[in-house]
PDB file of C-alpha atoms in Angstrom:
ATOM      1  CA  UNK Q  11     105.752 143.402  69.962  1.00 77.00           C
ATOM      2  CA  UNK Q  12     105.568 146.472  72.418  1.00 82.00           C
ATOM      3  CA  UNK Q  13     106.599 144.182  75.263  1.00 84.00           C
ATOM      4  CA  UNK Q  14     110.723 143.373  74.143  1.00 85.00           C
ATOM      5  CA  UNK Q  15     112.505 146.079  72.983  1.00 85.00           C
ATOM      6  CA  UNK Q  16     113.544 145.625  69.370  1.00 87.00           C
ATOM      7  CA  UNK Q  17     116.630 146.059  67.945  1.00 88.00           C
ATOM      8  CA  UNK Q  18     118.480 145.550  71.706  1.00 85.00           C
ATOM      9  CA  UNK Q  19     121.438 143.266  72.510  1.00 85.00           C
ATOM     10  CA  UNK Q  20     121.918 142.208  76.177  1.00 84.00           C
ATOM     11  CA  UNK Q  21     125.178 141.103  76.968  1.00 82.00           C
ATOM     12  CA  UNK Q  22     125.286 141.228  80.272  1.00 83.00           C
ATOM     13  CA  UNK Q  23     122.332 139.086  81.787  1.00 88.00           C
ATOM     14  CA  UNK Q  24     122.900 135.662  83.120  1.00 88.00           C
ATOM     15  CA  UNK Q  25     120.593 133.181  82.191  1.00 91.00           C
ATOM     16  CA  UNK Q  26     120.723 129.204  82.207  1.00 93.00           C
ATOM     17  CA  UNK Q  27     118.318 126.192  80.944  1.00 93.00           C
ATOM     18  CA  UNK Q  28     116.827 125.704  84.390  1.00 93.00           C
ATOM     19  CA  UNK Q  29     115.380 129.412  84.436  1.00 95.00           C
ATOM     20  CA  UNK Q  30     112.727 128.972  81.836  1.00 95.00           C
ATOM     21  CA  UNK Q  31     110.483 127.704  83.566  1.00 94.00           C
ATOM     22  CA  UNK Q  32     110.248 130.366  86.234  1.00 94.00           C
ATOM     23  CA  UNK Q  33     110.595 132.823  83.667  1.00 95.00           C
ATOM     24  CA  UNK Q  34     108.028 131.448  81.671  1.00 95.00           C
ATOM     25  CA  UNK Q  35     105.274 130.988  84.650  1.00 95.00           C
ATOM     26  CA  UNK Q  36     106.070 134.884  85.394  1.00 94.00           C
ATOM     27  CA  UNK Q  37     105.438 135.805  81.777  1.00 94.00           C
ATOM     28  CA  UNK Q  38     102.375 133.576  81.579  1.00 95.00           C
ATOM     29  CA  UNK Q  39     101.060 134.260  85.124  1.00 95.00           C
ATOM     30  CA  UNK Q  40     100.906 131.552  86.482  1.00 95.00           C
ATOM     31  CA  UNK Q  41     101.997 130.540  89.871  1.00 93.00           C
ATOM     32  CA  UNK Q  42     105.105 128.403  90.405  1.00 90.00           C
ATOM     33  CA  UNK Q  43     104.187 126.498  93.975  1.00 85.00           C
ATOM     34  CA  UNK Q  44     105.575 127.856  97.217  1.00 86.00           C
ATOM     35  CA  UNK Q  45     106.918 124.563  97.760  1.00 90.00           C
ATOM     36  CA  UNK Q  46     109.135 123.858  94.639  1.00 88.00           C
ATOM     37  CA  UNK Q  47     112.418 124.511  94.916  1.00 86.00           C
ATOM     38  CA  UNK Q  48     113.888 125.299  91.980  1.00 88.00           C
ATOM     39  CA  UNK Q  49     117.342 125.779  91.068  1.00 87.00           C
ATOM     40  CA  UNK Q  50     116.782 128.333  88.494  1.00 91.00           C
ATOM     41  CA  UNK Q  51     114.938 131.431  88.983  1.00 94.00           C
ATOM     42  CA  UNK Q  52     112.730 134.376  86.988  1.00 94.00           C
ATOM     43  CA  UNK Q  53     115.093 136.140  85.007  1.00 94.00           C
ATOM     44  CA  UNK Q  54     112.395 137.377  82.719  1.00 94.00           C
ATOM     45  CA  UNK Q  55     113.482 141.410  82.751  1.00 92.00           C
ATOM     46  CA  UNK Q  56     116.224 140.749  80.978  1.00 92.00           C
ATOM     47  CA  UNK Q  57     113.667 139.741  78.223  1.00 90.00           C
ATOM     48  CA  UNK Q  58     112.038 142.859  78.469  1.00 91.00           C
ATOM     49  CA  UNK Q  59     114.880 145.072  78.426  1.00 89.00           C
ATOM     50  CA  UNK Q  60     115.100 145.792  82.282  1.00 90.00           C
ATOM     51  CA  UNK Q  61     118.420 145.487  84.593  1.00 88.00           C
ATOM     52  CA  UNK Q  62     118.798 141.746  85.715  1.00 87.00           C
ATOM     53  CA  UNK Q  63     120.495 141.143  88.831  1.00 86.00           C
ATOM     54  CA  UNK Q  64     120.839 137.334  89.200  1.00 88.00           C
ATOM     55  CA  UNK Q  65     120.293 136.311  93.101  1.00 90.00           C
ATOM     56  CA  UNK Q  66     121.200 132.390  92.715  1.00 91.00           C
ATOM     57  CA  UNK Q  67     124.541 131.278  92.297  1.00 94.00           C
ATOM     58  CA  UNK Q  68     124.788 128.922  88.628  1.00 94.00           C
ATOM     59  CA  UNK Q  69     126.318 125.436  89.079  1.00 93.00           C
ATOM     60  CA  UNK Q  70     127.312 123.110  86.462  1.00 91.00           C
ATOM     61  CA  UNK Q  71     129.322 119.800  86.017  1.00 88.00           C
ATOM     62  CA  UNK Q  72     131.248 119.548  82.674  1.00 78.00           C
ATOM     63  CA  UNK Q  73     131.479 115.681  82.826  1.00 63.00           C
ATOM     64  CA  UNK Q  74     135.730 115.599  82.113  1.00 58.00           C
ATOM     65  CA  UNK Q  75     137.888 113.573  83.969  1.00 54.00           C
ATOM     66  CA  UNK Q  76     141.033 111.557  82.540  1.00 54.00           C
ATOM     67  CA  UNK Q  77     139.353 108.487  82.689  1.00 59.00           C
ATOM     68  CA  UNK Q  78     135.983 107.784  81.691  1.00 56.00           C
ATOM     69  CA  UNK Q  79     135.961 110.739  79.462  1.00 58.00           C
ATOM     70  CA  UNK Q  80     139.521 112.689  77.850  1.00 57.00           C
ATOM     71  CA  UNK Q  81     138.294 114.820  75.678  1.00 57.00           C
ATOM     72  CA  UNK Q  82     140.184 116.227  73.508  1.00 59.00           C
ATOM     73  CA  UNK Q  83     141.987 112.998  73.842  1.00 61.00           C
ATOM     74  CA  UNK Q  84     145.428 114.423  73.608  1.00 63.00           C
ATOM     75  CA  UNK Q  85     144.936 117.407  75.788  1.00 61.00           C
ATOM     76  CA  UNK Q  86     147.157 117.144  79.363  1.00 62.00           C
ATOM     77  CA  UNK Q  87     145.577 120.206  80.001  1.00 62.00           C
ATOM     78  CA  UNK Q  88     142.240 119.501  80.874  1.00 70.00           C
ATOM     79  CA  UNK Q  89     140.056 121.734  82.698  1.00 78.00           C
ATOM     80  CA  UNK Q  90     138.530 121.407  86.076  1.00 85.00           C
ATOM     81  CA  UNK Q  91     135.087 119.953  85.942  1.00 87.00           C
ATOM     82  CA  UNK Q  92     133.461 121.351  87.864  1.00 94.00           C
ATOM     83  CA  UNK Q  93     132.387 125.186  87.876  1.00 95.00           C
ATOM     84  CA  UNK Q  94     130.569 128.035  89.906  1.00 97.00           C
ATOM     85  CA  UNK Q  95     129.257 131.319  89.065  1.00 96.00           C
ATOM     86  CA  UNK Q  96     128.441 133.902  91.208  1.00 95.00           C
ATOM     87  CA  UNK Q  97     128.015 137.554  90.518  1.00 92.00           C
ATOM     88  CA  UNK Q  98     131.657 138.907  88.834  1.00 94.00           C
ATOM     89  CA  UNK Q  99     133.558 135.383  89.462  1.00 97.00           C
ATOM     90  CA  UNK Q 100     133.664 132.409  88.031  1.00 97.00           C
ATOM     91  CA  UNK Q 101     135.396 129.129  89.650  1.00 98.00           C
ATOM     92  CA  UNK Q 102     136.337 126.460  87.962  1.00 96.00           C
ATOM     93  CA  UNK Q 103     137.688 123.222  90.664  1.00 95.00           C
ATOM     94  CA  UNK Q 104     137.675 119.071  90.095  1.00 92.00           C
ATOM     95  CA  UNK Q 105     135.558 117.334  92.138  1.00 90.00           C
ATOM     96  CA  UNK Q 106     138.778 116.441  94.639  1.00 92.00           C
ATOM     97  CA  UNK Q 107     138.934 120.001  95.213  1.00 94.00           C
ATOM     98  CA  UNK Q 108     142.151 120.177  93.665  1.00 93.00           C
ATOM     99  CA  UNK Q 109     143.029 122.681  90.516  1.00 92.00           C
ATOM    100  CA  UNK Q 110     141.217 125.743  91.448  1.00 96.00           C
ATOM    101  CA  UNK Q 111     140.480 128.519  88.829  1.00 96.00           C
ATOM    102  CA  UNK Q 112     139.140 131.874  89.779  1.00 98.00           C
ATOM    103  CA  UNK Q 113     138.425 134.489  86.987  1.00 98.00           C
ATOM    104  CA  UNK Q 114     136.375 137.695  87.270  1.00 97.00           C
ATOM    105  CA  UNK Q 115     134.834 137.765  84.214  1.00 94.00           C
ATOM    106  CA  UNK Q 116     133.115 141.231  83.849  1.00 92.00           C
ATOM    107  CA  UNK Q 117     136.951 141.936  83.439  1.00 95.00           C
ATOM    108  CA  UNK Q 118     138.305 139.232  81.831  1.00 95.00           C
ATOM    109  CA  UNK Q 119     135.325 137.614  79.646  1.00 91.00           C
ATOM    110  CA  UNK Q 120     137.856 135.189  77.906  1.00 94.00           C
ATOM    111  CA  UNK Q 121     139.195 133.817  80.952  1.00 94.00           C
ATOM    112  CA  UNK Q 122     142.658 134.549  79.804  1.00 95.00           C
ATOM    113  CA  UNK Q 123     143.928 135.316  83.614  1.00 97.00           C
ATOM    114  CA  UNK Q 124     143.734 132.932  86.515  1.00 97.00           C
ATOM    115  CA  UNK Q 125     143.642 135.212  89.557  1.00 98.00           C
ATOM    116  CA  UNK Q 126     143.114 132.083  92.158  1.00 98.00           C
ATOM    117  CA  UNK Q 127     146.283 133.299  93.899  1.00 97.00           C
ATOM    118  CA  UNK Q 128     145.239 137.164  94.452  1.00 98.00           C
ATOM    119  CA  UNK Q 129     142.013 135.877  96.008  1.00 98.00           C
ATOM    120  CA  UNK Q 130     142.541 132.900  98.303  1.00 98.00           C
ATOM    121  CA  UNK Q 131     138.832 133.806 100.498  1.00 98.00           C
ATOM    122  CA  UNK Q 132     136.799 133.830  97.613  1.00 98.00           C
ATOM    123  CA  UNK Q 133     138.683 130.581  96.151  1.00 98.00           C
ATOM    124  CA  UNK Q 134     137.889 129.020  99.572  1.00 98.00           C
ATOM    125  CA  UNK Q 135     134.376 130.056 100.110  1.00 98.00           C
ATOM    126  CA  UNK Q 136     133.127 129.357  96.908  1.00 98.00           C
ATOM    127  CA  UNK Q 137     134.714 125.547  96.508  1.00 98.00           C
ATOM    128  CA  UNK Q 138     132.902 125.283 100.098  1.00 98.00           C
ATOM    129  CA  UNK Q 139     129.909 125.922  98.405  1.00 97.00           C
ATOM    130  CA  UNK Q 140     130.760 124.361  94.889  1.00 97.00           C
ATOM    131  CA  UNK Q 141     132.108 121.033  96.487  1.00 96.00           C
ATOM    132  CA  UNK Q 142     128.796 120.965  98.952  1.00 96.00           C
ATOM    133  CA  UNK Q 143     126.484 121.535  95.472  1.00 93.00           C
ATOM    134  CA  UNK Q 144     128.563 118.265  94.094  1.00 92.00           C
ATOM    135  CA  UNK Q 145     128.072 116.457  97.449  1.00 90.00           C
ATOM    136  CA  UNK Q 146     124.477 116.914  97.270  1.00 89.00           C
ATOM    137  CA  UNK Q 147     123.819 115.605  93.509  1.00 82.00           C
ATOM    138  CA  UNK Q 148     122.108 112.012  93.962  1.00 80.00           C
ATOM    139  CA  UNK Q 149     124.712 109.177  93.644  1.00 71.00           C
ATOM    140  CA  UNK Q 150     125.594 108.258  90.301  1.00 61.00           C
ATOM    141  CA  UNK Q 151     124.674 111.570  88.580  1.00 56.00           C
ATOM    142  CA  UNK Q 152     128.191 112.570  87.422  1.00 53.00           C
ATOM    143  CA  UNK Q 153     130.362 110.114  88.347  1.00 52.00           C
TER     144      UNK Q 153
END
């Protein structure tokens, strides 16, 4: 109380598992090492009703492939597994590098309009960067 503001709804902050713990050494005060390198970061405004401008990129692996895991089991449309998001886009790409998805999302929330072809730079620059994220994962974790 007196710290959040009540009664607010932020719908535009960006916020995943891995930033809790910086958040929650911030709010705490203590000291996160200089040497950790964490993937998330503090994104503890948002909590308090300030402007959050994310400054990491969000990476995540959905696990799908048409092997190991079909899911829905009928589906022939299944979505790339692998996804980046960074500031207004969001890229969705398999692990081959094949299928790429591009959708701004401040103007298209539901993802209703693949807009890969209008923006062939950003497609390639961020499946650089999404495809290097994958390479790095220790072997096994995903595959």
């Amino acid at each position: 109380p007196g710290k959040v503001p009540a009664g607010q709804v932020n719908e535009t902050a960006l916020m995943t598992g891995t930033d809790l713990l910086p958040s929650f050494c911030r709010i705490a005060q203590a000291p996160v090492p200089n040497s950790a390198q964490l993937d998330g970061e503090d994104v503890s405004d948002a909590w308090f009703g300030k402007k959050l401008t994310r400054r990491k990129p969000i990476y995540w692996e959905y696990g799908r492939n048409h092997v190991s895991f079909r899911y829905p089991p009928d589906a022939e449309d299944v979505s790339p597994n692998l996804a980046l998001r960074q500031g207004k886009w969001k890229l969705l790409l398999n692990t081959d590098g094949t299928q790429a998805e591009l959708y701004d999302v401040q103007k298209d929330a539901m993802e209703q309009q693949n807009v890969a072809a209008q923006h062939p730079k950003v497609v390639q620059q961020m499946s650089k960067q999404l495809l290097a994220w994958r390479g790095a994962l220790p072997v096994g974790v995903g595959q």
